[in-house]
mmCIF file of C-alpha atoms in Angstrom:
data_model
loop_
_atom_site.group_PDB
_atom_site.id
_atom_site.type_symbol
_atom_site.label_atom_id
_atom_site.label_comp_id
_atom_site.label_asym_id
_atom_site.label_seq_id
_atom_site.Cartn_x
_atom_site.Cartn_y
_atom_site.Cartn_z
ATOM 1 C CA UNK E 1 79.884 96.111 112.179
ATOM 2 C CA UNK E 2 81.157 94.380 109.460
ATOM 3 C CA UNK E 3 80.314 90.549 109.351
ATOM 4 C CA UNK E 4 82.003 88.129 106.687
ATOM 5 C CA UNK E 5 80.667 85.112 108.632
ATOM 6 C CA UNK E 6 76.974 83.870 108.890
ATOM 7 C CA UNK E 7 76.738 81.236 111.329
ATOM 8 C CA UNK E 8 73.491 79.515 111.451
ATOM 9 C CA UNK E 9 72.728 77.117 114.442
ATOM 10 C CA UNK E 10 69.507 74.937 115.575
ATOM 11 C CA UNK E 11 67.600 72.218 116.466
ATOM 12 C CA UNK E 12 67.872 69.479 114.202
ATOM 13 C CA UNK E 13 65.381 69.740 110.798
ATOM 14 C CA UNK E 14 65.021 73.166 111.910
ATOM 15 C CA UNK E 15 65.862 74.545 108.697
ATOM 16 C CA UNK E 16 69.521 75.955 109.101
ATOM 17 C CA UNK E 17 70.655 74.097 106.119
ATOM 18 C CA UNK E 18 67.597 74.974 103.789
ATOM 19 C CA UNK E 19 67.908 78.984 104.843
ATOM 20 C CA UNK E 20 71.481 78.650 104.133
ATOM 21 C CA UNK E 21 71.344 77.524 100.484
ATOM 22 C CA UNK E 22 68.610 80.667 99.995
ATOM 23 C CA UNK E 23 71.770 83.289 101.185
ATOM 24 C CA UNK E 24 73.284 82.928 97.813
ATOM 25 C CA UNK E 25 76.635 83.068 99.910
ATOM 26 C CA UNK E 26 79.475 80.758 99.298
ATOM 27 C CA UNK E 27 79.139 78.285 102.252
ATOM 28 C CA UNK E 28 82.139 77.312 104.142
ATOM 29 C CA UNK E 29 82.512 73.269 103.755
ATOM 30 C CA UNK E 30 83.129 71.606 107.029
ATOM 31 C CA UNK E 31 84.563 68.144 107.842
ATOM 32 C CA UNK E 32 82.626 65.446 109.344
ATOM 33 C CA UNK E 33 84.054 61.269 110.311
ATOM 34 C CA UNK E 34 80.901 60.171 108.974
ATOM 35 C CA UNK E 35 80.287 57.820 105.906
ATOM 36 C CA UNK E 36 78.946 60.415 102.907
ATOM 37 C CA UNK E 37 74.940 60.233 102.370
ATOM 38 C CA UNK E 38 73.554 59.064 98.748
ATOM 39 C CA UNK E 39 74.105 62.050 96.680
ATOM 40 C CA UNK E 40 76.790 63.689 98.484
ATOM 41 C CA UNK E 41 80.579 64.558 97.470
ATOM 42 C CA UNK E 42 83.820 65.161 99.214
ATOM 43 C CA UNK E 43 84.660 68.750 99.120
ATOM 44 C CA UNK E 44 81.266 69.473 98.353
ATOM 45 C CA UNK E 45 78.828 68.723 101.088
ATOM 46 C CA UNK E 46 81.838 68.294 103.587
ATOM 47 C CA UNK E 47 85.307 66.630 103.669
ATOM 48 C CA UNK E 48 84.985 63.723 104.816
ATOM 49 C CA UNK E 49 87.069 62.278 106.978
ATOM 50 C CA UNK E 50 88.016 58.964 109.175
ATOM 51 C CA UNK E 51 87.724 60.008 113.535
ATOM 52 C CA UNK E 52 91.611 59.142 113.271
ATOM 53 C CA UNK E 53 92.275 61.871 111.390
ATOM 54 C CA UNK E 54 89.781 64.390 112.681
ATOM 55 C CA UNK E 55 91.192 63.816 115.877
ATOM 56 C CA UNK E 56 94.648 64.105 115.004
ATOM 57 C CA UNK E 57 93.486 67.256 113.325
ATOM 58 C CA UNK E 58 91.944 68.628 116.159
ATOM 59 C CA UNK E 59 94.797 67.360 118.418
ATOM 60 C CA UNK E 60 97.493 70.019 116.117
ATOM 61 C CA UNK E 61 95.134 73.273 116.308
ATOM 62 C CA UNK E 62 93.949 72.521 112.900
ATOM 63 C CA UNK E 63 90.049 72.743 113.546
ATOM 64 C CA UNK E 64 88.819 75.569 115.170
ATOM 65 C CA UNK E 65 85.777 73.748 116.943
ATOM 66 C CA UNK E 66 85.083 69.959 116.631
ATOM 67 C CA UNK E 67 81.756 68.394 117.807
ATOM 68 C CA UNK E 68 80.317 64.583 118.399
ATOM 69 C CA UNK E 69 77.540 64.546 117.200
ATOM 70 C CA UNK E 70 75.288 61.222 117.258
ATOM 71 C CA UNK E 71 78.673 58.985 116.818
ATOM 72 C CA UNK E 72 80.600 61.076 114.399
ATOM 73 C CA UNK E 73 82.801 64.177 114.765
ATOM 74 C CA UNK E 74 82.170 67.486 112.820
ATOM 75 C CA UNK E 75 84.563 69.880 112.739
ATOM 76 C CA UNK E 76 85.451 73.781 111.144
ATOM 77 C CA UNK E 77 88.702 74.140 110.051
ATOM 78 C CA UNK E 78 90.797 77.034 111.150
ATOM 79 C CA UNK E 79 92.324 78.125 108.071
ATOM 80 C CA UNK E 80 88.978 78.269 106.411
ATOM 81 C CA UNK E 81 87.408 80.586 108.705
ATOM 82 C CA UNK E 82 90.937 82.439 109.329
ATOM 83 C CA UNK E 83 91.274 82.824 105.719
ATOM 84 C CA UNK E 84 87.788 84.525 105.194
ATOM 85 C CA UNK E 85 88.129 87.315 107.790
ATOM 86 C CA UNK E 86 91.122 88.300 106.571
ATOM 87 C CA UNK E 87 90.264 87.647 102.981
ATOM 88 C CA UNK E 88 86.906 89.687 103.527
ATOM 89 C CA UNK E 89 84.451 88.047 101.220
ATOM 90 C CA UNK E 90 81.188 87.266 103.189
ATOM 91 C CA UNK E 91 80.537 83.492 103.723
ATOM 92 C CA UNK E 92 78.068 81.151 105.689
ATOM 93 C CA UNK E 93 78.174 77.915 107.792
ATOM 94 C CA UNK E 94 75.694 75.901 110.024
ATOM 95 C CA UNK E 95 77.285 75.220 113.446
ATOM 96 C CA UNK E 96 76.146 73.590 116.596
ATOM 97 C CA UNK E 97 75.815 75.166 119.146
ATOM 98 C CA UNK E 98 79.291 75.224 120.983
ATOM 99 C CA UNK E 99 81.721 75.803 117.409
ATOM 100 C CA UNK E 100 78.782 79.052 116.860
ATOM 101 C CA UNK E 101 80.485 80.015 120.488
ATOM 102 C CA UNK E 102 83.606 79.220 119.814
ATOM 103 C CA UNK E 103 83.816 81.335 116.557
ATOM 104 C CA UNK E 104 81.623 84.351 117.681
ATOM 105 C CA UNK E 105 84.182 84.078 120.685
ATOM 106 C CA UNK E 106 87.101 84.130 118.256
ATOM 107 C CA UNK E 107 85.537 86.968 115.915
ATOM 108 C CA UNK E 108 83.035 88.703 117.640
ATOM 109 C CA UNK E 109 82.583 91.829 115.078
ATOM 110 C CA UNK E 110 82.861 89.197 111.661
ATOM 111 C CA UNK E 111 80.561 86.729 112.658
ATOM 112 C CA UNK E 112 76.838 87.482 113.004
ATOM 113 C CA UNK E 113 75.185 84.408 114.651
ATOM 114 C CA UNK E 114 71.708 83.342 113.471
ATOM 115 C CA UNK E 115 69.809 81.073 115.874
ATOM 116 C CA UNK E 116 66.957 79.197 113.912
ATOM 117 C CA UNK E 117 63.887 77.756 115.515
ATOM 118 C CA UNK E 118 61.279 75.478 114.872
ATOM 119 C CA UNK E 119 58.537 73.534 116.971
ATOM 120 C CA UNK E 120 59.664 70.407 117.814
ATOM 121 C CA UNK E 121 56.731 68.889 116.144
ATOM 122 C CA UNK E 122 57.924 70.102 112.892
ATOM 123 C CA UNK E 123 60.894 69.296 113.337
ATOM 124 C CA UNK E 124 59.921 65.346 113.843
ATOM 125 C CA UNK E 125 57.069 65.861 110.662
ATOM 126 C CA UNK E 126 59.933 67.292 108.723
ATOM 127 C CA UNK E 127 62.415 64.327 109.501
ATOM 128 C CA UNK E 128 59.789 62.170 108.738
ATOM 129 C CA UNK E 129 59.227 63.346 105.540
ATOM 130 C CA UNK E 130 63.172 62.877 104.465
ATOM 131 C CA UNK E 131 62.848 59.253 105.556
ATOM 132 C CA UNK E 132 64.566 59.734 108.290
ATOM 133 C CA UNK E 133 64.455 56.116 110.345
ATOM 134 C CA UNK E 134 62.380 56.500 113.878
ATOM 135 C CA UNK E 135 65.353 55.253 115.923
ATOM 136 C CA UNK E 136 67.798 58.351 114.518
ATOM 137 C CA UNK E 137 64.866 60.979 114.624
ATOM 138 C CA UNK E 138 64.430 60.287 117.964
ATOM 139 C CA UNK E 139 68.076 60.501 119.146
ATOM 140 C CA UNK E 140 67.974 63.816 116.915
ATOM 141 C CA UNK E 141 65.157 65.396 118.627
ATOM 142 C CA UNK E 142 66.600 63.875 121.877
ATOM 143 C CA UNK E 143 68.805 67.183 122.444
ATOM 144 C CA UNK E 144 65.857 69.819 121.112
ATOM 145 C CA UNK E 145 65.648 71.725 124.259
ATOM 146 C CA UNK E 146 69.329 72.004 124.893
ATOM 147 C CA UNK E 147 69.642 73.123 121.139
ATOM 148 C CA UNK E 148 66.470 75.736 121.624
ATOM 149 C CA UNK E 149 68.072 77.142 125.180
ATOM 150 C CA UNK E 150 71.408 78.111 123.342
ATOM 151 C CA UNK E 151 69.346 80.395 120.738
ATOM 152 C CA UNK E 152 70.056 82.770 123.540
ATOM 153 C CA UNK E 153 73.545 83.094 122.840
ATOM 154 C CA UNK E 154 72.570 84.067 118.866
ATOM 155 C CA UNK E 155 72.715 87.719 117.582
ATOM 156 C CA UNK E 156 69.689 87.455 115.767
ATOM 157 C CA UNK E 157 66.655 84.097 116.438
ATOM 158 C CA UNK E 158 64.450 83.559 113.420
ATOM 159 C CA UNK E 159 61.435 81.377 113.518
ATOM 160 C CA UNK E 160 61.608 79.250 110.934
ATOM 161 C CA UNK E 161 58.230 77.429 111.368
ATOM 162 C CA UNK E 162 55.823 76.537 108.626
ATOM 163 C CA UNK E 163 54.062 79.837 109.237
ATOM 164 C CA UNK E 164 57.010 81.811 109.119
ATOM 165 C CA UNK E 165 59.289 80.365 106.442
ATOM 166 C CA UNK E 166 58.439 82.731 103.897
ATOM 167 C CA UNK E 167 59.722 85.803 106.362
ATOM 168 C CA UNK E 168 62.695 83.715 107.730
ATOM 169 C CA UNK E 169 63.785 83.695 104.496
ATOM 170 C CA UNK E 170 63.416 87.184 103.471
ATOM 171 C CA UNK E 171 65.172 87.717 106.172
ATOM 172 C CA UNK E 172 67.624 86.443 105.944
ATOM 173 C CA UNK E 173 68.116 87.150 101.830
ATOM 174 C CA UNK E 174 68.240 90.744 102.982
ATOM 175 C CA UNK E 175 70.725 90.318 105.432
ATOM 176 C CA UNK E 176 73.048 88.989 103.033
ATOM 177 C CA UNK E 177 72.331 91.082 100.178
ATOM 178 C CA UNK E 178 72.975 94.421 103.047
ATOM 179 C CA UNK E 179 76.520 92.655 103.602
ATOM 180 C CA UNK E 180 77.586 91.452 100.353
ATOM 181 C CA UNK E 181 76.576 95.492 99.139
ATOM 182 C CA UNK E 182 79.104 96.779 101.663
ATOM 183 C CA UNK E 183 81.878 94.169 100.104
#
């Protein structure tokens, strides 16, 4: 096989995000309607967009999988992920569950999907420790099982617990190094 796409996908807090930064790949940017966080930029941490446009986006073919997600839409562009199978440098993105399907649908030999567990108690101590306010951890954790039952649909399923972080990581560092060697 030769995959140019890691996908990772998980409960929220699970550690998708914080695994993907320790690839080392280029990460694909996604869009998303809602308002940027302290500290993040446009183009950086994601486009961000008004739902108008998303949807109107969405509505000409342009995304290849768009998502609601606690009030605001998230989205993977087309072109993006178009332009890296073709253009055959290996990237990464975190997905939810149903754009992972989507695009491991789409490219089935490019895209190696990663599921990513946690406990769901450490995925509530971790939001807690980011500040995260009780009323949004709770509608967070509210879809945990769903999010856990559609690891099943993953390639690969790391546990990314507190006991295992160190080997989820390695992992997954050695993953990527395999694929970017074959580039």
């Amino acid at each position: 096989m030769s995959y140019l796409l890691i996908v990772l996908q998980g409960p929220s807090a699970s550690g998708k995000s914080t695994l993907q930064a320790g690839l080392g790949l280029p990460r694909i940017v996604t869009w998303t309607s809602r308002p940027p966080r302290v500290g993040e930029k446009d183009g950086v941490d994601y486009y961000f967009a008004p739902r108008e446009r998303m949807q109107a986006m969405d509505k000409a073919g342009e995304l290849l999988e768009m998502t609601e997600y606690q009030g605001n839409y998230y989205g993977t562009a087309l072109k993006t992920v178009s332009g890296i199978i073709t253009g055959g440098e290996v990237r990464s993105v975190v997905l939810d569950a149903a754009g992972a399907k989507k695009v491991k649908t789409l490219f089935p030999k490019q895209v190696l999907l990663v599921g990513v567990y946690a406990e769901k108690e450490e995925c509530r101590r971790r939001m807690s420790t980011r500040s995260v306010p009780d009323s949004e951890l709770e509608r967070r954790l509210a879809g945990y099982e769903e999010e856990v039952k559609a690891l099943f649909q993953c390639d690969l399923i790391i546990s990314n617990t507190d006991e295992h972080a160190g080997q989820a990581r390695e992992l997954l560092e050695g993953i990527s190094r395999e694929l970017v060697g074959r580039q």
